Short mmCIF file of C-alpha atoms in Angstrom, two decimals:
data_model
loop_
_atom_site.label_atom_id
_atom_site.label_comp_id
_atom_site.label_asym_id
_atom_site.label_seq_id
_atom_site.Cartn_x
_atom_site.Cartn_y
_atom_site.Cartn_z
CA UNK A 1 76.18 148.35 114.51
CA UNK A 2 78.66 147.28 111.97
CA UNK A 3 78.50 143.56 111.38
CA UNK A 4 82.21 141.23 111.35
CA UNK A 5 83.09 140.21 108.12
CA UNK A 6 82.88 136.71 106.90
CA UNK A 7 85.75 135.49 107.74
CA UNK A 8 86.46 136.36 110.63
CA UNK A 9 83.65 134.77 111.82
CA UNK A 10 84.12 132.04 109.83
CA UNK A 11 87.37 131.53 111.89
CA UNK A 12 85.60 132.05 114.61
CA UNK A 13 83.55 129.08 114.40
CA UNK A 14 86.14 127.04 113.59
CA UNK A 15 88.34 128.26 116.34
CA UNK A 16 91.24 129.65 114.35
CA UNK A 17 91.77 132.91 115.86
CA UNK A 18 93.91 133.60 118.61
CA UNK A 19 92.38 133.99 122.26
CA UNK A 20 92.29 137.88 122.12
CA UNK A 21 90.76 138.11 118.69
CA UNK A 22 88.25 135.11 119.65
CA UNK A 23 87.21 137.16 122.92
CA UNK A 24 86.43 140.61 120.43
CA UNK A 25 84.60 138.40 118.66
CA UNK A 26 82.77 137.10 121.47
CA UNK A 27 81.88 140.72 122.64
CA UNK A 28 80.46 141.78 119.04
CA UNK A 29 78.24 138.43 119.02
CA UNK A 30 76.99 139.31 122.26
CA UNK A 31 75.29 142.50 120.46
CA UNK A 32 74.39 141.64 116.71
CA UNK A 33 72.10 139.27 115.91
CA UNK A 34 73.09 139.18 112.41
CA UNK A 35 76.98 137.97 113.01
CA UNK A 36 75.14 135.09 116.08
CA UNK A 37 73.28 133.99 113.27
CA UNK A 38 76.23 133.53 110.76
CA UNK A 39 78.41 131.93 113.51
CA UNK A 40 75.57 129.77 113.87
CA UNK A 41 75.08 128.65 110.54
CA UNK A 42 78.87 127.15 110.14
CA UNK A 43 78.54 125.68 113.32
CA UNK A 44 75.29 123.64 111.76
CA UNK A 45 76.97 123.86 108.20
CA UNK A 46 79.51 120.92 110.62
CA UNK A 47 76.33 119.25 111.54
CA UNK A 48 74.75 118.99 108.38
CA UNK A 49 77.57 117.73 106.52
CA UNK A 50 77.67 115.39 109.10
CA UNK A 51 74.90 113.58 107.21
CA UNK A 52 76.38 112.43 104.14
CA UNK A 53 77.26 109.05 104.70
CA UNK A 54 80.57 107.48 103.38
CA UNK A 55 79.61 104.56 100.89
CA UNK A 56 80.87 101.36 101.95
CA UNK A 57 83.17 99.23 100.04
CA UNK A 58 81.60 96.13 98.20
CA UNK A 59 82.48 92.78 99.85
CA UNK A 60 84.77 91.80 97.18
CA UNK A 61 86.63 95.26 97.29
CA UNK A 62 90.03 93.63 99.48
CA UNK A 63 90.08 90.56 97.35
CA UNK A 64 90.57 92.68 94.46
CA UNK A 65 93.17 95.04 95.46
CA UNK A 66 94.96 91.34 97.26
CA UNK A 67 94.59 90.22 93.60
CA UNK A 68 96.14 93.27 92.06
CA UNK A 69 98.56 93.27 94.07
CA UNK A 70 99.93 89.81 93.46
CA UNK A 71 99.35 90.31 89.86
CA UNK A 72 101.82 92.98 90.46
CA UNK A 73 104.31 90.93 92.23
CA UNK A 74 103.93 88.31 90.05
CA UNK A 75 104.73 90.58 86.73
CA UNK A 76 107.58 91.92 89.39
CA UNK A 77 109.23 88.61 89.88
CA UNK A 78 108.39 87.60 85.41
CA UNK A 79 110.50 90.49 84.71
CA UNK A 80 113.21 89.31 86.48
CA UNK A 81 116.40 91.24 85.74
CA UNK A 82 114.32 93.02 83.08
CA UNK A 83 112.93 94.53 85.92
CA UNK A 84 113.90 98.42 84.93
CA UNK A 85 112.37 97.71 81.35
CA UNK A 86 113.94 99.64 78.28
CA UNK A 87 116.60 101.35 80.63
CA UNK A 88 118.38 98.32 80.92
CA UNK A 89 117.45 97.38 77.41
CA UNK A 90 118.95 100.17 75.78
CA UNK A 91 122.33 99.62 78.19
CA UNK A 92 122.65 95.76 76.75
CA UNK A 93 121.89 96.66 73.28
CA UNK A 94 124.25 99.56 73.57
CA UNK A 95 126.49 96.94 75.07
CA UNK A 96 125.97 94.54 72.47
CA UNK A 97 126.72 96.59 69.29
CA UNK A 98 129.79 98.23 71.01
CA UNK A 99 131.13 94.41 71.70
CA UNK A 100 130.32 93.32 67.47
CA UNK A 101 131.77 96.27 66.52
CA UNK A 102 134.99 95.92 68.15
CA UNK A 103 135.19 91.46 67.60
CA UNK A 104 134.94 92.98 63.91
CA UNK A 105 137.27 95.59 64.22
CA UNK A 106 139.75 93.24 65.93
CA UNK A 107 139.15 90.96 63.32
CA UNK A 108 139.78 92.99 60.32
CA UNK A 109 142.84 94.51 61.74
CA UNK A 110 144.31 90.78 62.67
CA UNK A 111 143.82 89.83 58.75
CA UNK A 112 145.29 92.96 57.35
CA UNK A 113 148.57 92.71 59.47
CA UNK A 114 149.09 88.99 59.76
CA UNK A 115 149.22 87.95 56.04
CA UNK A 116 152.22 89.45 55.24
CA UNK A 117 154.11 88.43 58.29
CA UNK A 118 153.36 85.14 58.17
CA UNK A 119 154.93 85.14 54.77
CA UNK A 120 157.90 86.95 55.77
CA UNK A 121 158.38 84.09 58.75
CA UNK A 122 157.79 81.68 56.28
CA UNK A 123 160.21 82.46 53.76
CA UNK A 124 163.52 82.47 55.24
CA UNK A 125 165.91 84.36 52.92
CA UNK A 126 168.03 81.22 52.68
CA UNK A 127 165.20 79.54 51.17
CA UNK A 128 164.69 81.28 48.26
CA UNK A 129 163.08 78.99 44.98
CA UNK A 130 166.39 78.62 43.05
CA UNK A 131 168.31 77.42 45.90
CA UNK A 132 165.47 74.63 47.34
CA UNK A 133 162.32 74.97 45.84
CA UNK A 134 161.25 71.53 46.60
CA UNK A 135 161.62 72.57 50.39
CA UNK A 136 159.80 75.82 50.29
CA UNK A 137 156.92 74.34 48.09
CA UNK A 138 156.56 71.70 51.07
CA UNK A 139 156.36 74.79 53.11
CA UNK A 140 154.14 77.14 51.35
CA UNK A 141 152.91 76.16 47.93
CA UNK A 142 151.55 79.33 47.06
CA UNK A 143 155.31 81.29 48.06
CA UNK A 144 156.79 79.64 45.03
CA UNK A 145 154.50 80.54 42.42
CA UNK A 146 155.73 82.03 39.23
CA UNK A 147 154.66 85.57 39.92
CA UNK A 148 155.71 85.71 43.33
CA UNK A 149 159.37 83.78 42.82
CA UNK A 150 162.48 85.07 41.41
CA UNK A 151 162.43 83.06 38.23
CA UNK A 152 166.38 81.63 36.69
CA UNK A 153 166.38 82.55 33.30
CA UNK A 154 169.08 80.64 31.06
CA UNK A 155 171.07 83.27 29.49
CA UNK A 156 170.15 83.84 25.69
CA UNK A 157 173.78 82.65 24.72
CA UNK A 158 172.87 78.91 26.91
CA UNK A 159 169.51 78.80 24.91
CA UNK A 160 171.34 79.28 21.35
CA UNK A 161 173.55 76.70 22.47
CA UNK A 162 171.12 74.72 23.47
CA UNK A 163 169.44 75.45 19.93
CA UNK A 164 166.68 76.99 21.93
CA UNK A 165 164.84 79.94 19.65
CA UNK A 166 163.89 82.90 22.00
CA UNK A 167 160.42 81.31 21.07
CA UNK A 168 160.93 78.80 22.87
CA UNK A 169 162.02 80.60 26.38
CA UNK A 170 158.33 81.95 26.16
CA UNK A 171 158.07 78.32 26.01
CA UNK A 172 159.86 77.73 29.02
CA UNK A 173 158.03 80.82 30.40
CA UNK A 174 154.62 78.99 29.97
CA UNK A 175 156.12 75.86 31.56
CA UNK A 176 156.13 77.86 35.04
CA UNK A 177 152.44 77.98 35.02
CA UNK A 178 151.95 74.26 35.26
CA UNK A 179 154.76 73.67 37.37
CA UNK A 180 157.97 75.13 39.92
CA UNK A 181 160.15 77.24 38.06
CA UNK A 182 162.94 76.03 39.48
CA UNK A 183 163.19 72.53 38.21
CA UNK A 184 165.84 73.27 35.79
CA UNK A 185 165.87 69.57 34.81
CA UNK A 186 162.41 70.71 32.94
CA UNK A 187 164.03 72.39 30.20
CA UNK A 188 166.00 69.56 28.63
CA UNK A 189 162.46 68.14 28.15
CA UNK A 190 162.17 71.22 26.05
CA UNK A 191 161.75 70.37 22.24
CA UNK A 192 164.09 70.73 20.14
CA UNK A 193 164.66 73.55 17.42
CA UNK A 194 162.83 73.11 15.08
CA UNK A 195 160.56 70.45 16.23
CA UNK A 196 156.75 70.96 16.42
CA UNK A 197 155.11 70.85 19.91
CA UNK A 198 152.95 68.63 20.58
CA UNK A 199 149.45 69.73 22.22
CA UNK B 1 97.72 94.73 122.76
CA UNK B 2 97.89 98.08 121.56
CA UNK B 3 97.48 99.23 118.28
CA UNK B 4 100.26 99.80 115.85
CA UNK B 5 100.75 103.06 114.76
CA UNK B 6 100.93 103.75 110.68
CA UNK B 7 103.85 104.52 110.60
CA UNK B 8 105.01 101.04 112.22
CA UNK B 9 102.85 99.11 109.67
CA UNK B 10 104.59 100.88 106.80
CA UNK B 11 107.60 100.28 107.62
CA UNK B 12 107.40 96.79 108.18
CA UNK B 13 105.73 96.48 104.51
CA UNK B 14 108.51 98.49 103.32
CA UNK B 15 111.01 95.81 104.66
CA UNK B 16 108.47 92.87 103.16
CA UNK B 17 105.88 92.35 105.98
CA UNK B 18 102.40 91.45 103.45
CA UNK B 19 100.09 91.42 107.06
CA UNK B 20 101.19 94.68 107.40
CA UNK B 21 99.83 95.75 104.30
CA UNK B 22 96.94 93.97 104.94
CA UNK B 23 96.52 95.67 108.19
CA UNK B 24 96.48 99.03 106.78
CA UNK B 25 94.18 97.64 104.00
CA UNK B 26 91.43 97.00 106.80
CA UNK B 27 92.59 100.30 108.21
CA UNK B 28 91.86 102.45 105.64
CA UNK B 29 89.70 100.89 102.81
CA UNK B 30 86.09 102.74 104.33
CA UNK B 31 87.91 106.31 104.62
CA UNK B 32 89.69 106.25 101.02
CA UNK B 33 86.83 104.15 99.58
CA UNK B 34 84.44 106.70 101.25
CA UNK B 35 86.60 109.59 100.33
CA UNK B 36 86.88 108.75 96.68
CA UNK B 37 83.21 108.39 96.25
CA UNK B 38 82.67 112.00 98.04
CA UNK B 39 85.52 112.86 94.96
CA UNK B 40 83.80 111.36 92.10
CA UNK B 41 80.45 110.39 92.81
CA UNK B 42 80.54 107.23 91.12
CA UNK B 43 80.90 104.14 93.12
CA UNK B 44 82.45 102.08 90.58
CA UNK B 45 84.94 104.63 89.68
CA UNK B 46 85.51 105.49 93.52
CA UNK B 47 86.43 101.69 94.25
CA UNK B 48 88.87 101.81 91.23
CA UNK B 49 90.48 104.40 92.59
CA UNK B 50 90.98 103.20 96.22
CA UNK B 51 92.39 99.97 94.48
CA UNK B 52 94.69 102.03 92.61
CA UNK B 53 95.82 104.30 95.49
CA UNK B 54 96.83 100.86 97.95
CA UNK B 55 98.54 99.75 94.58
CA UNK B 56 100.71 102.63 94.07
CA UNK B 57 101.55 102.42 98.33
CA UNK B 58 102.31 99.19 97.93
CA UNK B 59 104.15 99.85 94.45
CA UNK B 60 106.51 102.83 96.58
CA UNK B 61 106.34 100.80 99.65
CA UNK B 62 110.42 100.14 99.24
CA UNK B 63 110.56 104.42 98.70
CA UNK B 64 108.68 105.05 101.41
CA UNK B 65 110.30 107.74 104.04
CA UNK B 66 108.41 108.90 107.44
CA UNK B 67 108.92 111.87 107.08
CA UNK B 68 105.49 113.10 107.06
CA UNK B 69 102.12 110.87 108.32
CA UNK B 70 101.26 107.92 106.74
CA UNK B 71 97.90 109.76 106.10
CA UNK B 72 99.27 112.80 104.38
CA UNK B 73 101.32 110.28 101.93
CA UNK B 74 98.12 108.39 101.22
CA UNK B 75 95.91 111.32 100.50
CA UNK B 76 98.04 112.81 98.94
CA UNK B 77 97.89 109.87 96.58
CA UNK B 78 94.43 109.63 96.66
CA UNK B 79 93.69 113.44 95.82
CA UNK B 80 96.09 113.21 92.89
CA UNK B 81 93.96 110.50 91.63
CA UNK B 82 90.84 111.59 92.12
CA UNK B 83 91.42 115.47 90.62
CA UNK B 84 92.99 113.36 87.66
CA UNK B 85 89.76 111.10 87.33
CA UNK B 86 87.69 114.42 87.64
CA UNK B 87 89.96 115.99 85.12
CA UNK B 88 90.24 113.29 82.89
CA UNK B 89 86.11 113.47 83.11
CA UNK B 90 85.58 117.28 82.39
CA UNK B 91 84.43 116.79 79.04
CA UNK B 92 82.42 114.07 79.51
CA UNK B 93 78.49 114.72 79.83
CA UNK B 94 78.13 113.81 83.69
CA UNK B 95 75.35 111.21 83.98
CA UNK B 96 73.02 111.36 87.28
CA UNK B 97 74.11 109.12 89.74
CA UNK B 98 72.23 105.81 90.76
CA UNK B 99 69.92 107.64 93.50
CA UNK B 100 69.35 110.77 91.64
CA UNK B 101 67.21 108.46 88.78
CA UNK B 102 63.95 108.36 90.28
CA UNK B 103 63.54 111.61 92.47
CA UNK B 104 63.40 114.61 90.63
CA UNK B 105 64.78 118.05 90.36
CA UNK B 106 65.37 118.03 93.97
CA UNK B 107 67.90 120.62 94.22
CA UNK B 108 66.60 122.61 92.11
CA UNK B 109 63.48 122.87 94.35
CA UNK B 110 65.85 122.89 97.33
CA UNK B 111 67.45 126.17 96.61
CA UNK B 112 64.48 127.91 95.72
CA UNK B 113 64.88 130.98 98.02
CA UNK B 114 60.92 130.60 98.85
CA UNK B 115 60.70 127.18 100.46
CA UNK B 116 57.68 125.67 100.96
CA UNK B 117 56.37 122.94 103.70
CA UNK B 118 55.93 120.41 100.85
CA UNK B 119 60.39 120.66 100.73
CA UNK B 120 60.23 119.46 104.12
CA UNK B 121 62.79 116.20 103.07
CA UNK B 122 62.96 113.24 104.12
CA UNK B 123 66.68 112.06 105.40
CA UNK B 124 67.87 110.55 101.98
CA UNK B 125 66.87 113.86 100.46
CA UNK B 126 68.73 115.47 102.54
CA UNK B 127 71.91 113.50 102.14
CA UNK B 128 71.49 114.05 98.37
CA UNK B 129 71.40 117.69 98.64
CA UNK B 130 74.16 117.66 100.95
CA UNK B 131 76.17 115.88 98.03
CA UNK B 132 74.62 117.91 95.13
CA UNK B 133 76.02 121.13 97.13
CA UNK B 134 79.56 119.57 97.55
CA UNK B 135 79.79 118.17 94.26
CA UNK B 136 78.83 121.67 92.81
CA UNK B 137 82.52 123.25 93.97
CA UNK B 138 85.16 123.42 92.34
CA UNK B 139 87.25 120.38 92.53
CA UNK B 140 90.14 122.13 94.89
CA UNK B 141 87.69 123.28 97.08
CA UNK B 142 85.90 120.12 97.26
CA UNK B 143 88.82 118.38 97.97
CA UNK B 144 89.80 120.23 100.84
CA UNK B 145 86.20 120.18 102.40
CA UNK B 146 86.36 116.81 102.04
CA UNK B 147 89.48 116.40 103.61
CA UNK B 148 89.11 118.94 106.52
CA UNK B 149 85.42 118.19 107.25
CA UNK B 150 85.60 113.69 106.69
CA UNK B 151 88.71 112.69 106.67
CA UNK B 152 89.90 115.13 109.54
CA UNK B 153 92.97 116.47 107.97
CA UNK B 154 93.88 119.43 109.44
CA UNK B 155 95.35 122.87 107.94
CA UNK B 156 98.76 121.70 107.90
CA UNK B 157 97.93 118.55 106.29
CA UNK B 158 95.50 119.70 103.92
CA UNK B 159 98.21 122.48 102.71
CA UNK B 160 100.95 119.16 102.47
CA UNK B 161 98.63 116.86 100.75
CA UNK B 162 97.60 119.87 97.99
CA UNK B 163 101.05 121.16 98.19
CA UNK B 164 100.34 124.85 99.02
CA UNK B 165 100.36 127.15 102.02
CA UNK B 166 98.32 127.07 105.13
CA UNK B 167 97.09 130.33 104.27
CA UNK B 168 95.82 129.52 100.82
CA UNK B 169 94.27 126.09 102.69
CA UNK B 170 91.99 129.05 104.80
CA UNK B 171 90.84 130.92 102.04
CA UNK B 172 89.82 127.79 99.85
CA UNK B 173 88.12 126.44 102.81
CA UNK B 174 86.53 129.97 103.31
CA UNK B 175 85.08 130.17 100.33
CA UNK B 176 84.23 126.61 99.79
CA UNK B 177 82.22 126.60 103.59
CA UNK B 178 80.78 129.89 102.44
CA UNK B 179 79.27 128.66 99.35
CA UNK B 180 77.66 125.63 101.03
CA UNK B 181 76.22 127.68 103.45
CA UNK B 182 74.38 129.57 101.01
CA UNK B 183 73.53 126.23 99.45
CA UNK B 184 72.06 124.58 102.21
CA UNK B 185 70.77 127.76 103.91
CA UNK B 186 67.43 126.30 103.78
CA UNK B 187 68.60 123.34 105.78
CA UNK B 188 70.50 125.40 108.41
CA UNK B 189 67.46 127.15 109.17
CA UNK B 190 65.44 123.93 109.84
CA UNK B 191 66.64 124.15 113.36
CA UNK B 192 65.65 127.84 113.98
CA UNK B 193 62.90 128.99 115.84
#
């Protein structure tokens, strides 16, 4: 007689086959000896491994997973809002740079466009050096310099009347860098021709 | 007052509940503690493990979805650990554990296919073989004897908790059963007249 194979009557013995394979079975075992004696060895293969004990846990084994656990909570609660750790690291520093970069971007720009205006708002055209310096030096000391001003020169013909050399308009010219331009009243405390100047 | 199921207890730790947690703890320590140790042999190591498995529960406890039983989520756990830890220990040279020190080449004896009446063994001995035999499958096949034969999964639950078909759950088991009754032929026939 031709024995079962394995597996079958391995899923025989642990009662996996349907109720009309189960009964073939049944019949076969009924007539080899071999295939009984298989069936019989998983059914005591159960029993046996029945006899390895499960170790117990040691009598500290719940305080220490209590103790991890709170450890946990407590590094939970530590973290606070840095709960998620370099996700929400990486947002804020992204966050961060974007807001420095744009308070110096906004700066910059503000700087580059306001100088100018502020002079222009400044310096009413009606309030130009030779018509009231004294007025728009009050204002803005550095609008009435001698680079930045319109400066009055006397006509050459004045000067040679005034027995002024055209040495001494360069003179005069010097005279703006220590003082407005546009105090004419300056120039008749000019030296006369001739006469040395005193250092 | 009748028990609460797992599935209650879970989800009141999900929404905060620590006795809950601490009811499954009780609940479950001996069977995962137990399992590990059937996993890795070593006790230390097995106890680890269990702490780490109720750490990562309570760590996804706010995740947690019923969709499957409590059980199959925390074996599932536990058998990822434990084939990690086994993994993780492949290369190490595997040291004989505590009750293997001072008894001899047991198994070695035990699966000579010419046993004698002097290999008649007394109940630890047997228990060690037992173990020796289990511990020599592969670590897949191990893990689902040790599911399906002491932690009572079933085929369905073994196939969720190694995440492949029922069908490949038989033939693992097949082959697994089928080795360790080769194994411990020597103990089936003890019975046998």
């Amino acid at each position: 007689m031709n024995c079962l194979d394995r597996e079958r009557l391995f899923n025989y013995a642990h009662r996996l086959l349907g109720e009309q394979q189960a009964a073939q079975v049944r019949t076969h075992l009924g007539e080899c000896s071999q295939c009984r004696e298989a069936v019989n060895h998983y059914e005591r293969l159960d029993a046996v491994l029945q006899e390895w004990k499960p170790q117990e846990p040691s009598a500290w084994f719940d305080a220490r997973v209590r103790q991890a656990v709170e450890a946990q909570e407590a590094r939970r609660a530590a973290r606070g809002f840095w709960g998620l750790g370099w996700v929400r690291g990486l947002a804020l520093a992204s966050l961060g740079v974007l807001v420095i970069a744009g308070v110096a971007w906004l700066t910059h720009r503000h700087r580059s466009v306001s100088t100018p205006s502020t002079l222009a708002t400044q310096q009413p055209p009606q309030t130009t050096a030779a018509q009231a310096p004294a007025e728009v030096a009050k204002l803005n000391p550095r609008a009435v310099t001698p680079r930045q001003t319109e400066k009055p020169r006397m006509p050459a013909t004045e000067l040679q009347s005034a027995g002024v050399s055209p040495s001494e308009d360069e003179d005069a010219r010097a005279l703006d860098d220590y003082d407005l331009v546009a105090d004419f009243d300056v120039l008749s405390e000019l030296p006369k021709k001739g006469a040395r100047v005193a250092n | 007052m009748a028990m609460e199921s797992d599935l209650e207890l879970m989800l009141r730790v999900r929404a905060g509940d620590a006795a809950s947690f601490e009811t499954l703890l009780r609940r479950y320590r001996l069977p995962l503690v137990g399992f590990f140790h059937r996993m890795v042999r070593d006790r230390a190591l097995a106890e680890d493990l269990a702490q780490e498995a109720f750490l990562r529960i309570y760590r996804a406890r706010e995740r947690y979805q019923p969709e499957a039983r409590f059980t199959t989520w925390l074996y599932r756990i536990a058998t990822n650990l434990a084939l990690n830890a086994i993994r993780d220990r492949k290369d190490e040279v595997p040291e004989p554990a505590s009750e293997d020190l001072d008894r001899g080449p047991a198994f070695e004896r035990f699966v000579d296919p010419k046993p004698t009446a002097e290999q008649k063994l007394l109940e630890g001995d047997r228990q060690r073989l037992i173990r020796q035999a289990v511990e020599s499958l592969p670590a897949n096949q191990r893990a689902a004897v040790i599911l399906h034969k002491y932690q009572e999964a079933d085929y369905r639950q073994i196939a969720q908790i190694l995440s492949v078909s029922e069908s490949a759950v038989k033939s693992l088991l097949f082959r697994a059963y089928e080795t360790l009754r080769l194994r411990l032929e020597p103990l089936l026939r003890e019975g046998q007249i």
